[in-house]
mmCIF file of C-alpha atoms in Angstrom:
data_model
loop_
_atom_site.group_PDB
_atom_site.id
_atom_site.type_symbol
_atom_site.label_atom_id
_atom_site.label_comp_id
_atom_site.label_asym_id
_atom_site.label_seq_id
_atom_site.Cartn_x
_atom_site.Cartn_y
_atom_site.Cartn_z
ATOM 1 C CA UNK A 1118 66.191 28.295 -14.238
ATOM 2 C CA UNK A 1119 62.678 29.719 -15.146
ATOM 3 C CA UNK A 1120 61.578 26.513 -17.051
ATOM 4 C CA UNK A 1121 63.006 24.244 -13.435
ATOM 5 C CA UNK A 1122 60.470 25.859 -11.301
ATOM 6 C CA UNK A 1123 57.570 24.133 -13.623
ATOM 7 C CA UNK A 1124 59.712 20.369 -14.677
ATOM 8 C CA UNK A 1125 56.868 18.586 -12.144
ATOM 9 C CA UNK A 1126 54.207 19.891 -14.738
ATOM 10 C CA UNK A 1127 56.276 20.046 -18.014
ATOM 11 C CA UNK A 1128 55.115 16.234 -18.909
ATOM 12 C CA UNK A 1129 53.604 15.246 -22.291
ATOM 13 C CA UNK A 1130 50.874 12.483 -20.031
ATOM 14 C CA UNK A 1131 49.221 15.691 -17.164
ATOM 15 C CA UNK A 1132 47.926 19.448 -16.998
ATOM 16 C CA UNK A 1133 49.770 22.060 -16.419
ATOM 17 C CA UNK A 1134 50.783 25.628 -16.749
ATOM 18 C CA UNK A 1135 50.969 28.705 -18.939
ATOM 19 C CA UNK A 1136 53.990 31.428 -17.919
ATOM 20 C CA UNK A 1137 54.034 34.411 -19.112
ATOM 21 C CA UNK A 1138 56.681 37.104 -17.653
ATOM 22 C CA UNK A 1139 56.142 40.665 -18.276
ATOM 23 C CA UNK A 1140 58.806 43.203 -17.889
ATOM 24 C CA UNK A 1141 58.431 47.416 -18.881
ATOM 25 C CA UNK A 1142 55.189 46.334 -20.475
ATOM 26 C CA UNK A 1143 56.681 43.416 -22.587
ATOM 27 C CA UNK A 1144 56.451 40.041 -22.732
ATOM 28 C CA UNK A 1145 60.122 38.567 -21.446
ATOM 29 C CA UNK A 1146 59.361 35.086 -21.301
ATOM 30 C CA UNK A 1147 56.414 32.587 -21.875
ATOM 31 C CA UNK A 1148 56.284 29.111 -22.156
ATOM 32 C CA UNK A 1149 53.931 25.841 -21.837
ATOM 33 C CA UNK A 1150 54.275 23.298 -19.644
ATOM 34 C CA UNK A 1151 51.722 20.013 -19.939
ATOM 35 C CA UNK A 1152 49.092 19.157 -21.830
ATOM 36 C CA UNK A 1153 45.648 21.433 -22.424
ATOM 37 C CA UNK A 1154 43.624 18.401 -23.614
ATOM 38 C CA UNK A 1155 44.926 15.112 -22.814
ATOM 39 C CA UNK A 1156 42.225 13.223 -24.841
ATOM 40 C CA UNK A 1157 43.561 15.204 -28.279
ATOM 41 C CA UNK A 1158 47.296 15.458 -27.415
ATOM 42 C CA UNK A 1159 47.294 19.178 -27.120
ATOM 43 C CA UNK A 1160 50.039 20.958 -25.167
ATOM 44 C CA UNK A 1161 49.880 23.662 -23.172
ATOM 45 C CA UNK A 1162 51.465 27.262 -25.260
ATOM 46 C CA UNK A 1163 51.072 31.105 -24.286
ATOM 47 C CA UNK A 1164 47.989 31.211 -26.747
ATOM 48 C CA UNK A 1165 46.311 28.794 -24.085
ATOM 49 C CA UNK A 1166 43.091 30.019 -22.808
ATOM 50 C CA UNK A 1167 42.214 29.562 -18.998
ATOM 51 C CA UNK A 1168 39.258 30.607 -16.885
ATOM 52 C CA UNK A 1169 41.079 33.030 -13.953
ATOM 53 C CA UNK A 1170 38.778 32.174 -11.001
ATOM 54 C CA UNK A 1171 38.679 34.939 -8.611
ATOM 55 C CA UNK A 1172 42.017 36.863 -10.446
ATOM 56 C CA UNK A 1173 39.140 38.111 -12.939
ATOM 57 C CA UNK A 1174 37.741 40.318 -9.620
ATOM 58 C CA UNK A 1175 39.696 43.062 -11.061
ATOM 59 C CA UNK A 1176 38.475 43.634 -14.165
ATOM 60 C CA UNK A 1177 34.815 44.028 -12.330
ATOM 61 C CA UNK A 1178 36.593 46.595 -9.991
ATOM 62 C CA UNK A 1179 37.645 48.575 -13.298
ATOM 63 C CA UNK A 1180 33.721 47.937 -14.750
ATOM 64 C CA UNK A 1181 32.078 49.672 -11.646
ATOM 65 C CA UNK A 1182 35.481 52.282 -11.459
ATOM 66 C CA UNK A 1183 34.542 53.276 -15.227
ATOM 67 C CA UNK A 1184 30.642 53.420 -14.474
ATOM 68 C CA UNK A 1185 31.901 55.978 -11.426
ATOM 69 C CA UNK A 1186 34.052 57.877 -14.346
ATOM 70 C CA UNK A 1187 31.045 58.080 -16.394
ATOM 71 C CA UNK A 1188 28.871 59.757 -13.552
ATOM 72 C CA UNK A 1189 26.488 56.723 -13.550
ATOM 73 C CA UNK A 1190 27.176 55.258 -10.106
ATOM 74 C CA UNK A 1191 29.254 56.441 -6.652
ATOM 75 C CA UNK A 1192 31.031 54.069 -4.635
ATOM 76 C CA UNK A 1193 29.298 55.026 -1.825
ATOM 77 C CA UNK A 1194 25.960 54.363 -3.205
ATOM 78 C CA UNK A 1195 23.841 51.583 -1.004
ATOM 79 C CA UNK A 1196 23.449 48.956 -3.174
ATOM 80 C CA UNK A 1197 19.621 48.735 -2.959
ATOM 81 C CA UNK A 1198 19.445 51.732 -5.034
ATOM 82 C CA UNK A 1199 20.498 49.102 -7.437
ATOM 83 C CA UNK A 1200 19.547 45.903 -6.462
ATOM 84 C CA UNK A 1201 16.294 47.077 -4.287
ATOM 85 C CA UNK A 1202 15.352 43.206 -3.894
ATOM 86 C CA UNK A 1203 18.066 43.092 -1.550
ATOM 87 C CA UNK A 1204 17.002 42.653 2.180
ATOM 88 C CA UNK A 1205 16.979 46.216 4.696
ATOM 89 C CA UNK A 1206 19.832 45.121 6.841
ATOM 90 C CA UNK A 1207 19.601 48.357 9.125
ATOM 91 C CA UNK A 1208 23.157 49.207 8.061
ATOM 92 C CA UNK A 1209 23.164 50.238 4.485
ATOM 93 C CA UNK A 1210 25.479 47.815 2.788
ATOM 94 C CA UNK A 1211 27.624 50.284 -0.132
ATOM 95 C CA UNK A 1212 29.289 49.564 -3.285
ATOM 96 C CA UNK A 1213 32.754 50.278 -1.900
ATOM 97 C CA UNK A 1214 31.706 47.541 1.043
ATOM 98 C CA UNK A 1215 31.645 44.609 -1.932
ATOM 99 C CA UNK A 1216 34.607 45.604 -3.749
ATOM 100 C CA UNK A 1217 36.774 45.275 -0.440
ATOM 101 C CA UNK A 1218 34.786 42.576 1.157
ATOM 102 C CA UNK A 1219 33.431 43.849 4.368
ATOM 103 C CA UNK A 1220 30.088 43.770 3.290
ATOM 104 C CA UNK A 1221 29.273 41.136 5.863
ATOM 105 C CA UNK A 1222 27.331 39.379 2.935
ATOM 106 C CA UNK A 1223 27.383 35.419 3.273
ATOM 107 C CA UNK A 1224 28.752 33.833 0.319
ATOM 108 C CA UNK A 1225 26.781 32.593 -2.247
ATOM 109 C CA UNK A 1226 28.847 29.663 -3.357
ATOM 110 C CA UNK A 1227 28.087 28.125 -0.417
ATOM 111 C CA UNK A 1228 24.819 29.046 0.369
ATOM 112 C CA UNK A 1229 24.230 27.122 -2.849
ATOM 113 C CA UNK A 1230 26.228 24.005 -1.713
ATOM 114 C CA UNK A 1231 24.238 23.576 1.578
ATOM 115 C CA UNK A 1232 21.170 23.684 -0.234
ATOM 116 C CA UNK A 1233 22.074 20.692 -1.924
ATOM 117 C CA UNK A 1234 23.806 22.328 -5.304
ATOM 118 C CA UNK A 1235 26.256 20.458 -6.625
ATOM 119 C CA UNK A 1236 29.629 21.982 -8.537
ATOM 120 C CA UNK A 1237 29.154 19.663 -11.598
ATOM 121 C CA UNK A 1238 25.024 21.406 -11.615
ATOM 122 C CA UNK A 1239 24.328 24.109 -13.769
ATOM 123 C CA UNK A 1240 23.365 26.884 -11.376
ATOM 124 C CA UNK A 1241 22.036 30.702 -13.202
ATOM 125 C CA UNK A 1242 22.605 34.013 -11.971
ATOM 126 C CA UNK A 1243 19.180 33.978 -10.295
ATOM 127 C CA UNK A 1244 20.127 31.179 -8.754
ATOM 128 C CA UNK A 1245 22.647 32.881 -7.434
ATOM 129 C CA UNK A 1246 20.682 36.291 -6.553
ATOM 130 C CA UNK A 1247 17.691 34.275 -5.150
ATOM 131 C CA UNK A 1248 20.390 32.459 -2.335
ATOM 132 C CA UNK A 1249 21.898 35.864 -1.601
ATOM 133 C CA UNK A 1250 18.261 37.478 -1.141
ATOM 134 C CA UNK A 1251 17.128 34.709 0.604
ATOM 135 C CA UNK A 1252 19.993 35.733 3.530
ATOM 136 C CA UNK A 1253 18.289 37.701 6.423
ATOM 137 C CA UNK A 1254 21.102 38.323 8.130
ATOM 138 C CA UNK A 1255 24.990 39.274 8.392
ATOM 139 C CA UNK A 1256 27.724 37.872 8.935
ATOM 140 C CA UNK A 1257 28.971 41.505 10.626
ATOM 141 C CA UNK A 1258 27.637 45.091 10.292
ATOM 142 C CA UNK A 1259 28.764 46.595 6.961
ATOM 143 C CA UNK A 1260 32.049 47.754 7.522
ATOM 144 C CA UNK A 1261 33.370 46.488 10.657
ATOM 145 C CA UNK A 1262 35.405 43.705 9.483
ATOM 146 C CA UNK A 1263 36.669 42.060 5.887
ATOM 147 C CA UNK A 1264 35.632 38.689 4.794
ATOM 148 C CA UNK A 1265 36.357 37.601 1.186
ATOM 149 C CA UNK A 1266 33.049 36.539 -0.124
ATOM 150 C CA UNK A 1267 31.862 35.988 -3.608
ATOM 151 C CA UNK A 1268 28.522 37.407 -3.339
ATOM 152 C CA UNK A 1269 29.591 41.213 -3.065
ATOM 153 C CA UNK A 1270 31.829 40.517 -6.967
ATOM 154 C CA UNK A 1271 28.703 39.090 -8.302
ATOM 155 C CA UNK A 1272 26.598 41.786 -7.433
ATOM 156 C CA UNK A 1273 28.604 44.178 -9.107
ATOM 157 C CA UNK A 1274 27.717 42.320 -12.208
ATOM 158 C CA UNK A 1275 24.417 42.540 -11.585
ATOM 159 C CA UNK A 1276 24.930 46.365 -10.393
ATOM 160 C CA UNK A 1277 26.897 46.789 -13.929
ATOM 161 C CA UNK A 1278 23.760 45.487 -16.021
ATOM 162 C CA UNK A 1279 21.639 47.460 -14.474
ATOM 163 C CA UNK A 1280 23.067 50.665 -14.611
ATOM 164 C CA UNK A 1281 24.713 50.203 -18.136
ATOM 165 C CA UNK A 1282 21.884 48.735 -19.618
ATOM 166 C CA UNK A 1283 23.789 45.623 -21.098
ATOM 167 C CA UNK A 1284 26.059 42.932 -19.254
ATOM 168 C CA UNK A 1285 28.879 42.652 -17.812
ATOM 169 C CA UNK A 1286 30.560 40.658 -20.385
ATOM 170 C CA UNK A 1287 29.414 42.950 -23.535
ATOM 171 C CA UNK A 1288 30.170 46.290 -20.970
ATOM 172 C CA UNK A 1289 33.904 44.537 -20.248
ATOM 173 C CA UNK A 1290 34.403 43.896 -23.952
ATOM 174 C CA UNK A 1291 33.984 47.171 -25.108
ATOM 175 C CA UNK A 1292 35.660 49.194 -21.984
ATOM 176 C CA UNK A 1293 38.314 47.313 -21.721
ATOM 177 C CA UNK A 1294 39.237 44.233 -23.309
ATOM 178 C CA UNK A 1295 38.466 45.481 -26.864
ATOM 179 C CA UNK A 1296 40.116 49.029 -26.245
ATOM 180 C CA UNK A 1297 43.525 46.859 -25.001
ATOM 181 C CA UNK A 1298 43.666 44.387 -27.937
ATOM 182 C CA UNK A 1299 42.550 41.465 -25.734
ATOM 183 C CA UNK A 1300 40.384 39.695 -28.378
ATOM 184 C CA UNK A 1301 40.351 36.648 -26.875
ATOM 185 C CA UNK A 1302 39.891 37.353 -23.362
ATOM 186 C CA UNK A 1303 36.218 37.580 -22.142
ATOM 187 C CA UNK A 1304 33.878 36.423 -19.886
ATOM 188 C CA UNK A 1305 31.912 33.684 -19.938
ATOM 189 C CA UNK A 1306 29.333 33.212 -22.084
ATOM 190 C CA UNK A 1307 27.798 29.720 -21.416
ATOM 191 C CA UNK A 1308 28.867 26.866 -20.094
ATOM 192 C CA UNK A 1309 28.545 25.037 -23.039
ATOM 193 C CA UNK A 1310 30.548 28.000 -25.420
ATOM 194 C CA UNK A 1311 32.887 26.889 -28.045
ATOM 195 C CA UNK A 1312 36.344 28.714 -26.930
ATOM 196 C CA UNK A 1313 39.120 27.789 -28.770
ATOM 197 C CA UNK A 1314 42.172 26.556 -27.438
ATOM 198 C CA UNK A 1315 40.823 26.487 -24.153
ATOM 199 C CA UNK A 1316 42.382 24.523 -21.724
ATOM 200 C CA UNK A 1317 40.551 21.890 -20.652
ATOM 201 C CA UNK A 1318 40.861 21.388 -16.356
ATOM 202 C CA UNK A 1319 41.022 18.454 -14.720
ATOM 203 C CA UNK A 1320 41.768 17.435 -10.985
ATOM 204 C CA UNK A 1321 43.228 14.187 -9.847
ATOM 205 C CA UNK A 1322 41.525 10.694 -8.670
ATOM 206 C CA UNK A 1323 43.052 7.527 -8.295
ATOM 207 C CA UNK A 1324 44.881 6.363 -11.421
ATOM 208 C CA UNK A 1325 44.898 9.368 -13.010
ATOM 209 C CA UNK A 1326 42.877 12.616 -14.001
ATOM 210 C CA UNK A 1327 39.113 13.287 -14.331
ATOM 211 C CA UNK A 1328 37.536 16.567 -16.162
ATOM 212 C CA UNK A 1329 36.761 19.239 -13.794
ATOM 213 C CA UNK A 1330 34.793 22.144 -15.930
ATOM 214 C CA UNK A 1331 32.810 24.905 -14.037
ATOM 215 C CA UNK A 1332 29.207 24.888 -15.255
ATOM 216 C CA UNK A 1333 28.078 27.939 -12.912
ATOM 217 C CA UNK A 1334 26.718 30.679 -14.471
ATOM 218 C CA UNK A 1335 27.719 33.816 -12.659
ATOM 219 C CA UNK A 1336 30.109 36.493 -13.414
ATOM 220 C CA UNK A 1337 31.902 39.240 -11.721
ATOM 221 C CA UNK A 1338 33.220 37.018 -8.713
ATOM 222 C CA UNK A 1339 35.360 34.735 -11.454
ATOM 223 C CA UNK A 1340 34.681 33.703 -15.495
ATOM 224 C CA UNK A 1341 37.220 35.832 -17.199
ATOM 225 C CA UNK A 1342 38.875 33.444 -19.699
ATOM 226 C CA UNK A 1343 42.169 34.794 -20.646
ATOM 227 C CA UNK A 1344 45.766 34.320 -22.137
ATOM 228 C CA UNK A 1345 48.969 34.700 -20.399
ATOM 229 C CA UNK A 1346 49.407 36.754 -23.462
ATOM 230 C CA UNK A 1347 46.943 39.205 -23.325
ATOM 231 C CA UNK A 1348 47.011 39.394 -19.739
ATOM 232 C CA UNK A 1349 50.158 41.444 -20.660
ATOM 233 C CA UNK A 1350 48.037 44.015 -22.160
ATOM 234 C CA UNK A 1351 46.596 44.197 -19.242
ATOM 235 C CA UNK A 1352 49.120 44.540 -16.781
ATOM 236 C CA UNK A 1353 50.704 46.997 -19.281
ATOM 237 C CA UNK A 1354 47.473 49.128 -18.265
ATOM 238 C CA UNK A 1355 49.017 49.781 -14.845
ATOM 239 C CA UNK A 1356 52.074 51.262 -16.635
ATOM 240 C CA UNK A 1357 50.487 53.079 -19.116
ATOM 241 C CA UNK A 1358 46.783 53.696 -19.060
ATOM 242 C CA UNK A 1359 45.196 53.022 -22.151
ATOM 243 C CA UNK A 1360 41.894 52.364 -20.200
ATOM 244 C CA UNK A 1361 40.327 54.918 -17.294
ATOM 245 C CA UNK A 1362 43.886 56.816 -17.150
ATOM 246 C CA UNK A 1363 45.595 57.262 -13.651
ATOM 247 C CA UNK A 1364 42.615 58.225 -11.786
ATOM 248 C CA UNK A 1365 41.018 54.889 -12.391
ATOM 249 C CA UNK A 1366 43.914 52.703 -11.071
ATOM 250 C CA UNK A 1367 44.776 54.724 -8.340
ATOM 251 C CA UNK A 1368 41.315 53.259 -7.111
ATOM 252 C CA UNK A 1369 42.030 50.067 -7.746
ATOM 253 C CA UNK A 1370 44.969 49.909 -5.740
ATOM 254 C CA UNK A 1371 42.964 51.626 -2.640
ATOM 255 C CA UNK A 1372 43.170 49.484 0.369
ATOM 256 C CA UNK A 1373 39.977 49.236 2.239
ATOM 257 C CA UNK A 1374 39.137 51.054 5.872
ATOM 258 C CA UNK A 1375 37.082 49.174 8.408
ATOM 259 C CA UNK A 1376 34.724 51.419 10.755
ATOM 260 C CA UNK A 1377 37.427 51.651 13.413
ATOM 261 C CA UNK A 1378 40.368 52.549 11.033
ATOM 262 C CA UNK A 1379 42.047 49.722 10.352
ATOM 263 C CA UNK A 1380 43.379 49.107 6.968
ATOM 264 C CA UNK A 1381 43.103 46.074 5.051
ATOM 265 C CA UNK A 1382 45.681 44.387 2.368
ATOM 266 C CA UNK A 1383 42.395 43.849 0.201
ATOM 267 C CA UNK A 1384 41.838 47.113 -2.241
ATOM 268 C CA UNK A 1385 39.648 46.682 -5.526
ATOM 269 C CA UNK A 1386 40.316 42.923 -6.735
ATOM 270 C CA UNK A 1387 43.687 43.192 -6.130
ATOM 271 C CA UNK A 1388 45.304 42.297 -2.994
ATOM 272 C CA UNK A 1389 48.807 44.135 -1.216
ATOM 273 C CA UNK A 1390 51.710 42.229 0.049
ATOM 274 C CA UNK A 1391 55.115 41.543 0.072
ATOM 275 C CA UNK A 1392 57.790 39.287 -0.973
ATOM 276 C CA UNK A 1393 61.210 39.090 0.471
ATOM 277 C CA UNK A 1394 61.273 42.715 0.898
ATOM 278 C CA UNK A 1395 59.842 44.186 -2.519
ATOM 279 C CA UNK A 1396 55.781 45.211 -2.508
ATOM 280 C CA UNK A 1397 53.350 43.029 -4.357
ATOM 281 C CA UNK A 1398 49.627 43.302 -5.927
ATOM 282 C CA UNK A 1399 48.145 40.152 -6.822
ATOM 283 C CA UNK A 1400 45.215 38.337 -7.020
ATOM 284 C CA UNK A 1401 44.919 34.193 -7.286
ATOM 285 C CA UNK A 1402 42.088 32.319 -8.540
ATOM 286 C CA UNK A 1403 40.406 28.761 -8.256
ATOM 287 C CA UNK A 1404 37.316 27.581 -9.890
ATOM 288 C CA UNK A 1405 36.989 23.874 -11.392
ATOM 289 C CA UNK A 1406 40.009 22.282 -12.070
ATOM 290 C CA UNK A 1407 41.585 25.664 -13.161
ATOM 291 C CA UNK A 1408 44.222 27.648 -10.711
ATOM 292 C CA UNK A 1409 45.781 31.028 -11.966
ATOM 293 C CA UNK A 1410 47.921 33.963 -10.193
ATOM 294 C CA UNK A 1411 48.776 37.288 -11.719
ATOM 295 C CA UNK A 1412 51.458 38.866 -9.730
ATOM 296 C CA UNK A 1413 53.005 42.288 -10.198
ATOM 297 C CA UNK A 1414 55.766 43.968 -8.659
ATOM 298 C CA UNK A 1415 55.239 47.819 -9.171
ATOM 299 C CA UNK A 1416 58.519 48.814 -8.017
ATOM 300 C CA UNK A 1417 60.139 46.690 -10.486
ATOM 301 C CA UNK A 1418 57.951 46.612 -13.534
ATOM 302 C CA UNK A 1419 57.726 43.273 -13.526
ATOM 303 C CA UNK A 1420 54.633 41.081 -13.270
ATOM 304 C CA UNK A 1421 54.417 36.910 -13.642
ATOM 305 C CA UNK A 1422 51.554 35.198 -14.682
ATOM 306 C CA UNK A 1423 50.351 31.509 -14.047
ATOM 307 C CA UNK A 1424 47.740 29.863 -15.672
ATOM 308 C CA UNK A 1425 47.163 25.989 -14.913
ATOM 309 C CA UNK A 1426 44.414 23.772 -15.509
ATOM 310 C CA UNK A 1427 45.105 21.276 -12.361
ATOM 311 C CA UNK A 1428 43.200 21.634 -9.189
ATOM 312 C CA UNK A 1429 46.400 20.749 -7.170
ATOM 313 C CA UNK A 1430 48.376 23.383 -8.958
ATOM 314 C CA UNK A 1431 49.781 26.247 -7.054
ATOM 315 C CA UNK A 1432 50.205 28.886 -9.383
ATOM 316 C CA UNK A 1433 50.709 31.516 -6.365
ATOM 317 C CA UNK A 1434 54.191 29.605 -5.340
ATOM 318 C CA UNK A 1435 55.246 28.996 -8.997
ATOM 319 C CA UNK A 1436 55.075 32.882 -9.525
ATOM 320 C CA UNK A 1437 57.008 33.247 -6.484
ATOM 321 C CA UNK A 1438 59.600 31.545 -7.550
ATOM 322 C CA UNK A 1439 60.062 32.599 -10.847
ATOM 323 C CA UNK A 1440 60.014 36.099 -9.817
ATOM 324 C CA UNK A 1441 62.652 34.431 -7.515
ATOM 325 C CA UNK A 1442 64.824 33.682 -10.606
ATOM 326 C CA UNK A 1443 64.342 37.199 -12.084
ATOM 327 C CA UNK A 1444 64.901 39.395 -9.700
ATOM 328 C CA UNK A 1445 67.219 37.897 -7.675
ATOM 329 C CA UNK A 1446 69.604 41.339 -7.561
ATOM 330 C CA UNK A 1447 67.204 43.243 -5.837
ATOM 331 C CA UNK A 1448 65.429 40.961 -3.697
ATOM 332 C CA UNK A 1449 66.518 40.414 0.129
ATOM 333 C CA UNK A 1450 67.863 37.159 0.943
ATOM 334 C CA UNK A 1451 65.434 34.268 2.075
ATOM 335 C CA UNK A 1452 65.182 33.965 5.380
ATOM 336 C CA UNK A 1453 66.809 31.039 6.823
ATOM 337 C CA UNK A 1454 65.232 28.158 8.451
ATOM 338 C CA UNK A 1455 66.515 27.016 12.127
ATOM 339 C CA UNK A 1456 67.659 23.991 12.036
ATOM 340 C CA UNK A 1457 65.868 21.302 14.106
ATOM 341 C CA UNK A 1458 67.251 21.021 17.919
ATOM 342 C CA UNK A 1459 68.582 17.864 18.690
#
């Protein structure tokens, strides 16, 4: 029943997915469906390496959460006492602002695209600070309202190198991925970096598939490349601390407060929901032609992940359903759909 929910992308000729399904802290199930490089014939397996778009926001959340163990930074710190290039907005824009997204910061991505960047360009860090600097204005006051933007993730990378004194990718490596046994997981290093057995992603045209691989440089909003099985280690972390104990993900699971009160779904890269009656923390991602969704259901123990390397995948549904499949004893019944009037 698991391996139905993927038979549109278990095909020897497309992409696909990696599935990994985590239960107590163990791996219960993973499998690949498609092909990770369709030039060399190479199917998709749970060794598979993906980049996790916007699901690797967490691990910066843990960076800056460690740095605020460590007694080098406060969440509440304005970030120009760390990025002083920043403009004066009047309203001090803080650290805990860009982890929940109601910084009011535009994003960069697409400050960069209406200058005239292209996706396939290669596009720096600085290229990426320089658009966000350039920004005069707000898109709201600090605080008063939550809008997902990329530019408060990547900041904390830069906020990261500057108070650790190395980057984000060496600080994440020896914090947590190392610490965890995640040896292959990592951010990116270059687009140009030998990885092996990455996936490569692709996104359809007409007659068939085209490359699609991300050659923007910036971390902390996305460029995690990961395994769906060492993202196990991972979500055994929330079970069992191995890395900044209970204190430290007790944060991350913190839903933001807007200035009037109001609570938001969105805590520290991880987002709050519910399916079919059980609570969820997730996160998606999307960069390239890469799609992935780690999903976790606390109550339960039991997290899916979903790696793909298709831009038309929808990893978020496909972990929906498996956890379908799984824990269909304790989930409520779906709702039912009114039939049409005649």
């Amino acid at each position: 029943r698991t391996d139905a929910v993927f038979a549109a992308h278990d095909r020897p000729d497309a992409p696909g997915c990696a599935l990994g399904v985590y239960r107590d802290g163990r791996l219960a199930y993973a499998r690949g469906y498609g092909m990770a490089d369709l030039e060399r014939r190479v199917p998709i397996a749970p060794h598979t390496v993906f980049d996790l778009g916007s699901t690797s926001k967490q691990f910066t959340a843990a960076s800056i959460l460690l740095l605020a163990q460590d007694g080098r930074l406060s969440l509440d710190d304005d970030v120009r006492r760390h990025v002083p290039e920043l403009p004066a907005y009047g309203a001090p824009i803080t650290i805990r602002h860009l982890l929940h997204h109601t910084s009011g910061l535009r994003d960069y991505i697409g400050v960069l695209l209406m200058g005239g960047t292209r996706f396939d360009d290669v596009t720096t860090p600085q290229d990426a600070l320089d658009a966000i600097v350039r920004q005069r204005r707000l898109n709201f006051e600090p605080g008063s309202e939550h809008l997902y933007s990329n530019s408060g993730y990547f900041l904390l990378s830069v906020v990261v190198e500057r108070v650790a004194g190395r980057s984000l990718r060496d600080f994440a490596r020896e914090r947590i991925f190392a610490p965890l046994g995640m040896e292959r997981t990592h951010y990116l290093g270059g687009y140009d970096d030998v990885v092996p057995d990455r996936a490569i992603g692709y996104a359809p045209r007409p007659g068939g598939m085209r490359t699609d691989m991300p050659r923007w440089l910036q971390l902390g909003d996305g460029a995690v490349f990961s395994t769906v099985e060492e993202l196990l280690r991972w979500d055994a972390n929330f079970h069992e601390p191995v890395v900044g104990g209970r204190a430290m993900l007790d944060a991350l699971h913190e839903r933001g407060t807007l200035a009037d009160g109001t609570r938001i779904d969105y805590a520290l890269g991880l987002i709050h929901d519910s399916h079919r009656g059980q609570p969820t923390v997730s996160h998606g991602g999307a960069w390239g032609g890469y799609r992935a969704e780690l999903l976790r259901f606390p109550a339960q123990r039991f997290s899916v992940a979903v790696l793909c390397n298709l831009a038309t995948a929808d990893p978020s549904t496909l972990a929906l359903r498996v956890a379908d499949v799984h824990l269909a004893g304790v989930l409520e019944p779906e709702p039912r759909v009114a039939a049409p009037a005649d």
